[in-house]
CSV table of C-alpha atoms in Angstrom, one decimal:
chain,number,residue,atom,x,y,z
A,267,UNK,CA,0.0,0.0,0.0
A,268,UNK,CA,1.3,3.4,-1.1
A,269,UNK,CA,0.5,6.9,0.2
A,270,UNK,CA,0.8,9.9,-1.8
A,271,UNK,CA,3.3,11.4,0.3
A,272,UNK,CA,5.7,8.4,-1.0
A,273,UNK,CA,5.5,9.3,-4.0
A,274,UNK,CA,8.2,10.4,-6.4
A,275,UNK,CA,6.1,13.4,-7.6
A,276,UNK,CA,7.2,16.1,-5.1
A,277,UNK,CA,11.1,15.2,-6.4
A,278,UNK,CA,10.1,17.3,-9.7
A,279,UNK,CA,8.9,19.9,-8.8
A,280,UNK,CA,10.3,23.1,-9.6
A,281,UNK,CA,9.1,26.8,-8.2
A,282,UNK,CA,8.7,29.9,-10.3
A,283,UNK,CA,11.6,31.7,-9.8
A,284,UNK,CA,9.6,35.1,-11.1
A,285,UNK,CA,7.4,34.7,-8.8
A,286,UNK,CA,9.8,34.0,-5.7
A,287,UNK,CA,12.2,36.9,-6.9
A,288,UNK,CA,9.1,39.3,-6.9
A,289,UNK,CA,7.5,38.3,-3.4
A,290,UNK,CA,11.4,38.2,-2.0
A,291,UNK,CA,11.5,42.0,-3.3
A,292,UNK,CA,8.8,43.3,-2.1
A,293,UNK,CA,8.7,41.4,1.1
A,294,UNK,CA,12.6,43.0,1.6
A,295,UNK,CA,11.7,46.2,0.4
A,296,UNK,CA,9.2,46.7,2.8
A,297,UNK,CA,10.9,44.8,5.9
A,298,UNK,CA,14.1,47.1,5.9
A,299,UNK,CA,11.2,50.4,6.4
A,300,UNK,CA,11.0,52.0,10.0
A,301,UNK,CA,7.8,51.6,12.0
A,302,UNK,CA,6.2,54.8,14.1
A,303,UNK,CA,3.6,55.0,16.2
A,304,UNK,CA,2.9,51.7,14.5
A,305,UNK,CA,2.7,53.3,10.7
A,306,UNK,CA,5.0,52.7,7.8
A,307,UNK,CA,7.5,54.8,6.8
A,308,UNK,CA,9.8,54.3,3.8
A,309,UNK,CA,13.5,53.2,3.9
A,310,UNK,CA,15.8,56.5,4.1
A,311,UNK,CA,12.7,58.9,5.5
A,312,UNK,CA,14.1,61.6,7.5
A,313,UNK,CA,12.7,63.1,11.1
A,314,UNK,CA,12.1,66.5,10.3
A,315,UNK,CA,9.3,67.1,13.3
A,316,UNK,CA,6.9,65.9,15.7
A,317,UNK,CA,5.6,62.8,13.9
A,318,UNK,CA,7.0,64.7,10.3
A,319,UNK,CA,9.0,63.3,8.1
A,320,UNK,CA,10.8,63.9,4.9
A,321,UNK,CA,10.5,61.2,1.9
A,322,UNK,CA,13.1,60.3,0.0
A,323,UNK,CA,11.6,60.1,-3.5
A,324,UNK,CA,9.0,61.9,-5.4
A,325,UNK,CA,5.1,61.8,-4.3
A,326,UNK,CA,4.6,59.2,-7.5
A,327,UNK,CA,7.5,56.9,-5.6
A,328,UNK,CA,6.0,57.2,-2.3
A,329,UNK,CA,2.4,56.7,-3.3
A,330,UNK,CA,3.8,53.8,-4.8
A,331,UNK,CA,5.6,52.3,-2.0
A,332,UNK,CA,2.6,53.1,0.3
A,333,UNK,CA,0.1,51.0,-2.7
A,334,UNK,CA,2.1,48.2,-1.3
A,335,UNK,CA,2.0,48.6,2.1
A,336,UNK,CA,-1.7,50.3,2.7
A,337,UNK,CA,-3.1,48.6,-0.2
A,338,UNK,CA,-6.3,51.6,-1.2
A,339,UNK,CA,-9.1,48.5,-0.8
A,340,UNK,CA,-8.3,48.5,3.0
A,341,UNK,CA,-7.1,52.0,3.7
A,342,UNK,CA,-9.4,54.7,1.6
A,343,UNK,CA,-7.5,57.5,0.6
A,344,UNK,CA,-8.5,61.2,0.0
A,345,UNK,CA,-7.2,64.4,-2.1
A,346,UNK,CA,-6.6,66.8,0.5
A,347,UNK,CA,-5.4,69.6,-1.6
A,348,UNK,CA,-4.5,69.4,-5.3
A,349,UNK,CA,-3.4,73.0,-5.9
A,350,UNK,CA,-0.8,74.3,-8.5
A,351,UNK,CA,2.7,73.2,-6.5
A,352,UNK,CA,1.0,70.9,-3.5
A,353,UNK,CA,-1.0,67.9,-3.4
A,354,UNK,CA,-1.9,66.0,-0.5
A,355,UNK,CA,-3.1,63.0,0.3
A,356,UNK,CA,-4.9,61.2,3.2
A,357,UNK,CA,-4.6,57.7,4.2
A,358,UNK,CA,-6.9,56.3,6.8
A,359,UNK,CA,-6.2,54.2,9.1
A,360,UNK,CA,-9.6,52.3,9.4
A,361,UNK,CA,-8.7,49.8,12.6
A,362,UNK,CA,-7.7,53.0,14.6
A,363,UNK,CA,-4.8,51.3,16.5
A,364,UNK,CA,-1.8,53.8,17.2
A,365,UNK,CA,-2.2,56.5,14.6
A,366,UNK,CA,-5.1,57.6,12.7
A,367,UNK,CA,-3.6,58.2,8.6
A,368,UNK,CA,-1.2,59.5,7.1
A,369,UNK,CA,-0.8,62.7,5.5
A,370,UNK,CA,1.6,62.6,2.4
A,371,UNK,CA,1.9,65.8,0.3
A,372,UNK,CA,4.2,67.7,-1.9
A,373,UNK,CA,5.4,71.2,-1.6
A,374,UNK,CA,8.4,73.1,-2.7
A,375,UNK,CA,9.8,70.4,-4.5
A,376,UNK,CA,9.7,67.6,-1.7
A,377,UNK,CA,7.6,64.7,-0.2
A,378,UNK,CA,6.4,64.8,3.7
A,379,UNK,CA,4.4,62.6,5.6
A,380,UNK,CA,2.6,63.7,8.8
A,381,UNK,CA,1.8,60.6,10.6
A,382,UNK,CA,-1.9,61.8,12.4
A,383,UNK,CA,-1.6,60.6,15.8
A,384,UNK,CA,-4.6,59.4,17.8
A,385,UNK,CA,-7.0,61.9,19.3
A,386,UNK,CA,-7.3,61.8,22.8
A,387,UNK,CA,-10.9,60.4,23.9
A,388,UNK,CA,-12.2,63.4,25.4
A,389,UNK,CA,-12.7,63.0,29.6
A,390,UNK,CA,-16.1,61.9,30.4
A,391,UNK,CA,-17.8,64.4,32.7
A,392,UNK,CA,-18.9,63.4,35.6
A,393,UNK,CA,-22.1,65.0,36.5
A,394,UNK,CA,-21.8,67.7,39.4
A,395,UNK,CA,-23.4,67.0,42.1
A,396,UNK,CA,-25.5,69.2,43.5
A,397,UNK,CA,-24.6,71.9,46.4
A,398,UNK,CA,-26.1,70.7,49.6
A,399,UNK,CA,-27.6,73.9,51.3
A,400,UNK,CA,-26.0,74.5,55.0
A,401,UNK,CA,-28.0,73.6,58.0
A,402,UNK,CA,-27.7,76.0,60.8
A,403,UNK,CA,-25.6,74.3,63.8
A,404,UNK,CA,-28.5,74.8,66.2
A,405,UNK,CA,-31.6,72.3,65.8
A,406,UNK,CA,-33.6,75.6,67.3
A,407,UNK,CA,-34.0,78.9,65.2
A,408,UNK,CA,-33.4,81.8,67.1
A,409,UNK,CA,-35.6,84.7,67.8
């Protein structure tokens, strides 16, 4: 009796190395990127403020790179502005985990990203209670 895993089938195959070269790419492309306040930023992006940074490539490169890594089905994205010498982009962060989107736009001749941090929940107000009205000390009123 025979099983199929002892068979000599498995010995011939052979993977596509297309495939595997273009998964291995992309998989190292985006691994080497730096992670804050748990979004994406791409490899060689510069601190340039409070959750602002500088890309490295043109907005048509980092769109790309951020296709890949926010794929648009699962994180809409929004024109911002779209003005002669700035566009902007929002990406949306639709689980709400440690940053709300991204802001990616182009001015003067370079990239940015604003990472949008979390809001913080306003407090919940507590209802105030009302002021008790002061008793005299005496039980008696006084004449």
């Amino acid at each position: 009796m025979t099983r199929a895993l002892d068979s000599l089938k498995g010995l011939f195959y052979k993977p596509r190395p297309l495939g595997t070269a273009v998964v291995a790419a992309l998989w190292a492309s985006v691994a080497v990127a730096e992670v804050v306040s748990g979004a994406q930023l791409p490899d060689g992006a510069q601190k340039v403020g409070e959750n602002r940074y500088r890309a490295p490539g043109d907005l048509e490169k980092t769109m790309e790179y951020y296709k890949i890594v926010y794929p648009a089905g699962a994180y809409p994205r929004r024109a911002v502005v779209n003005q002669p010498g700035v566009k902007a982009v929002h990406i949306t962060n639709p689980s709400g985990k440690n940053f709300e989107g991204l802001n990616i736009y182009e001015a003067n001749d370079e990239v940015r990203i604003y990472v949008v941090p979390l809001q913080a929940a306003p407090a919940k107000s507590t209802p105030a209670k009302p002021a008790k009205k002061a008793e005299p000390k005496g039980g008696k009123k006084s004449r």
